[in-house]
XYZ file of C-alpha atoms in Angstrom:
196
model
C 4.612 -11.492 22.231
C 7.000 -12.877 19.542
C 6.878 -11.898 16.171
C 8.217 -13.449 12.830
C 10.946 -11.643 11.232
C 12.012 -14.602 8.636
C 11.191 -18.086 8.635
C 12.053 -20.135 12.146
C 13.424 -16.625 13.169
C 11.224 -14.875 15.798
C 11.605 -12.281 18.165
C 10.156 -10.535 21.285
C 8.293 -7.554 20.268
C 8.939 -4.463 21.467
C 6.159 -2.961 23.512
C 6.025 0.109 22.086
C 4.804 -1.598 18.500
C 1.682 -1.849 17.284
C 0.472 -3.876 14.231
C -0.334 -1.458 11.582
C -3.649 -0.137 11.321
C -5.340 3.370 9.643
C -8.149 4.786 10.421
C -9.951 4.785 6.671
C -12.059 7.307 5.206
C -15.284 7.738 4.449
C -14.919 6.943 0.843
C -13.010 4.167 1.063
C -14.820 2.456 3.478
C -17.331 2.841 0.940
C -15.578 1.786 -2.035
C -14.881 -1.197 0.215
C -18.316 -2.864 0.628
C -19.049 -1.706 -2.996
C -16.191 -4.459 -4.221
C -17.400 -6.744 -1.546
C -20.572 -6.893 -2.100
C -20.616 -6.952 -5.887
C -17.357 -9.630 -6.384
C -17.577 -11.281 -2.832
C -14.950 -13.648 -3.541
C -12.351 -11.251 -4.515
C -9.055 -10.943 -2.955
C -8.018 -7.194 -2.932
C -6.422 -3.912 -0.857
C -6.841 -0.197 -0.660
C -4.333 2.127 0.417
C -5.141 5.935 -0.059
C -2.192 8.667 0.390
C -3.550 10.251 2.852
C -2.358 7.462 5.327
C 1.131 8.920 5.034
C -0.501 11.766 6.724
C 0.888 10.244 9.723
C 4.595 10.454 8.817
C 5.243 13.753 6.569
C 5.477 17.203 6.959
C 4.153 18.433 3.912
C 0.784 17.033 4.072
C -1.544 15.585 1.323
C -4.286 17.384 1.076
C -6.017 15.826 -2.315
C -6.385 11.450 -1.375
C -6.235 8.949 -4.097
C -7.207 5.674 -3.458
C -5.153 3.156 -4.752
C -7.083 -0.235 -5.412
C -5.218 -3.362 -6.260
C -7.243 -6.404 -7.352
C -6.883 -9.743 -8.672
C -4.926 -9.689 -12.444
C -8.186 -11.366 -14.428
C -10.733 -9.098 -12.203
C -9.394 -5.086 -12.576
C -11.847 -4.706 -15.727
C -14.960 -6.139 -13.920
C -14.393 -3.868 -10.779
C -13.725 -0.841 -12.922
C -17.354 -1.498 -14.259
C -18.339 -1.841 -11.135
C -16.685 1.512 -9.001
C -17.693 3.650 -12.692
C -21.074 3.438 -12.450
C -21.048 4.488 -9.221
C -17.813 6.994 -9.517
C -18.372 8.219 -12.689
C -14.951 9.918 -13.900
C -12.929 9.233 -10.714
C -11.485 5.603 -12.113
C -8.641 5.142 -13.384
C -7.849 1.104 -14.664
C -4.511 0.909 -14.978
C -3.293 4.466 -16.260
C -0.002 5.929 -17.299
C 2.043 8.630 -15.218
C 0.582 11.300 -17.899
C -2.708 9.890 -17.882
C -3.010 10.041 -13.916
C -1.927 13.527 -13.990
C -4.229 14.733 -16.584
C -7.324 13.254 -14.679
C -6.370 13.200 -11.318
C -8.709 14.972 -9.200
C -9.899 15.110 -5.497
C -10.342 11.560 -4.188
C -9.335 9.929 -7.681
C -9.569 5.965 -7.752
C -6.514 3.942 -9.566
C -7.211 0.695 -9.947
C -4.166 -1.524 -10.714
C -2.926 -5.465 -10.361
C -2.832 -7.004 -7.043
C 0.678 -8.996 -7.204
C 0.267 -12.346 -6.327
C 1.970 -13.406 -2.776
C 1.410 -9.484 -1.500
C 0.990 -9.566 1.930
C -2.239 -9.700 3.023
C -4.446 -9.160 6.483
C -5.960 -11.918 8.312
C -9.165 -9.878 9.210
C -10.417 -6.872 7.109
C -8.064 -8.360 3.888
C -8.753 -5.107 1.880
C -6.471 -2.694 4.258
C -2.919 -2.334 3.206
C -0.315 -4.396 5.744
C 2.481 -2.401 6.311
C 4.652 -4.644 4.505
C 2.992 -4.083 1.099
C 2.579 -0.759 1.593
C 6.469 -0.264 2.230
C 7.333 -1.998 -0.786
C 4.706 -0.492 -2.378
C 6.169 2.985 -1.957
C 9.427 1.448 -3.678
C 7.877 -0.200 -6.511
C 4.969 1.826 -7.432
C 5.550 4.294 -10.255
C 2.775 6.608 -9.807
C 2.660 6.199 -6.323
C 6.474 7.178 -6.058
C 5.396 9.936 -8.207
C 2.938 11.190 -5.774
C 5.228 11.586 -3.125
C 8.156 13.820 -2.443
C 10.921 12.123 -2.652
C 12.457 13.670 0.700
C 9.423 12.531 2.597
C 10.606 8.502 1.919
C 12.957 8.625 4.623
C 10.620 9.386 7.393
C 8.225 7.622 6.085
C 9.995 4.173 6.375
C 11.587 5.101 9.610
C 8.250 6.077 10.924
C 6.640 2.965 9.726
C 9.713 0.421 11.483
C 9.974 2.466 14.642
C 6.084 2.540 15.016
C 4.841 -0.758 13.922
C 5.925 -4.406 13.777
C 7.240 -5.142 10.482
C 7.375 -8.827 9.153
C 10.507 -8.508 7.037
C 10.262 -11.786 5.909
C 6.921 -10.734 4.227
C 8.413 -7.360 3.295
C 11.441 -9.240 0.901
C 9.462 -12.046 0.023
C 6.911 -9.234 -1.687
C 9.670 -6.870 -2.769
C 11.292 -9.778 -4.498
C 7.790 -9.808 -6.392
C 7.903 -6.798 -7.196
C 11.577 -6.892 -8.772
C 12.557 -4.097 -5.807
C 14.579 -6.189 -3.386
C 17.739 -4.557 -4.209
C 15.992 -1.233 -4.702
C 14.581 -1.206 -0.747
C 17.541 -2.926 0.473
C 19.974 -0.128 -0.625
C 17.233 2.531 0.073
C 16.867 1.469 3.789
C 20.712 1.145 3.914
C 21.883 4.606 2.241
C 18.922 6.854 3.292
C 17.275 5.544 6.235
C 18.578 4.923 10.133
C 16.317 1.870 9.909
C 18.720 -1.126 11.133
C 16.962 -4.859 9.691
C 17.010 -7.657 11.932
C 17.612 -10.191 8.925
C 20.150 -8.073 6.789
C-alpha cells in the first residue's frame, strides 16, 4: 500500500498503520444525522475530546463536541442543534464564555476552514490531519487540554496512523500554524517528518 506524503511523493506504508478512525458516541452520532438530515448539502466535521482518550493519561471525563461547519451556515445549524439541545450550544464563543457554560457533553459550533482535510466516506469525522492541526490552532480546544498531554498525543497519532503530511501543512498553513506545528513536532515531540 503506498501512501501520499506530499505531492508526487509516496511511500510504502508501514503495516502496523491504520487510517484514522474513532469509535463515536452516542451523541454525536446523533448530532450527526440531525445536521444531515436538516442541511443535507452541508460540508462539515465533529471531533469530541474524548477521542484523545486514546492517547493521555489523565483522562477526559466531561466530552465536548466540537462542530465545524461551513462559514455562511454556523447560524442556521445553531438553530437547528438548539431546539433540540437546548443550552448545550455554543456558536462561536469566547474562552470565558465556554468556561462559564460549559457543561457535560457541551456543543461548540465554530467555522469549518476552507481546504480542511476532509474524509472520503462518513465526511463529518475528523481526519487525523485536521485534527492534529486542530490541536495547534484551536484556542479553546488548546485550552481544554493539558498542555503536557500534546506530546503524546501527536506521537501517538504518527506512530499509530498514516498521516498525509502534505494535507497536514497544506491545512496548518490555513490555519496560520505552519511554523507553530513545525517547531512543536521538532522541539517537543520524537516524531521524525518524512517531508521536513
Amino acid at each position: 500500500v503506498l501512501i501520499r506524503i506530499i505531492q508526487s511523493m509516496y511511500c510504502a506504508a508501514s503495516q502496523s498503520k491504520n487510517i484514522y478512525s474513532h469509535n463515536y458516541s452516542d451523541l454525536s452520532i446523533e448530532v450527526a444525522n440531525r445536521i444531515k438530515e436538516a442541511h443535507p448539502f452541508l460540508d462539515f466535521t465533529i471531533f469530541e475530546t474524548v477521542q484523545l482518550n486514546e492517547f493521555i493519561n489523565h483522562q477526559i471525563g466531561r466530552n465536548t463536541l466540537f462542530v465545524n461547519t461551513n462559514l455562511s451556515t454556523a447560524d442556521y445549524v445553531f438553530d437547528t442543534l438548539q431546539e433540540i439541545y437546548p443550552g448545550q450550544v455554543l456558536l462561536h464563543p469566547s474562552l470565558e464564555i465556554y468556561h462559564q457554560y460549559r457543561q457535560e457533553n457541551t456543543i461548540v459550533l465554530s467555522n469549518l476552514i476552507s481546504e480542511a482535510p476532509l474524509l472520503k466516506t462518513d465526511t463529518w469525522k475528523v481526519s487525523v490531519e485536521k485534527l492534529l492541526v486542530d490541536l495547534i490552532a484551536d484556542p479553546i480546544l488548546i485550552d481544554s487540554i493539558s498542555e503536557q498531554e500534546l506530546p503524546a498525543i501527536f506521537e501517538g497519532l504518527f506512530e499509530k496512523y498514516l498521516v498525509d503530511e502534505s494535507k497536514l501543512f497544506r491545512y496548518a498553513k490555513r490555519r496560520h500554524a505552519y511554523d507553530k506545528i513545525i517547531n512543536f513536532i521538532a522541539d517537543k515531540t520524537t516524531i521524525t517528518l518524512r517531508t521536513i
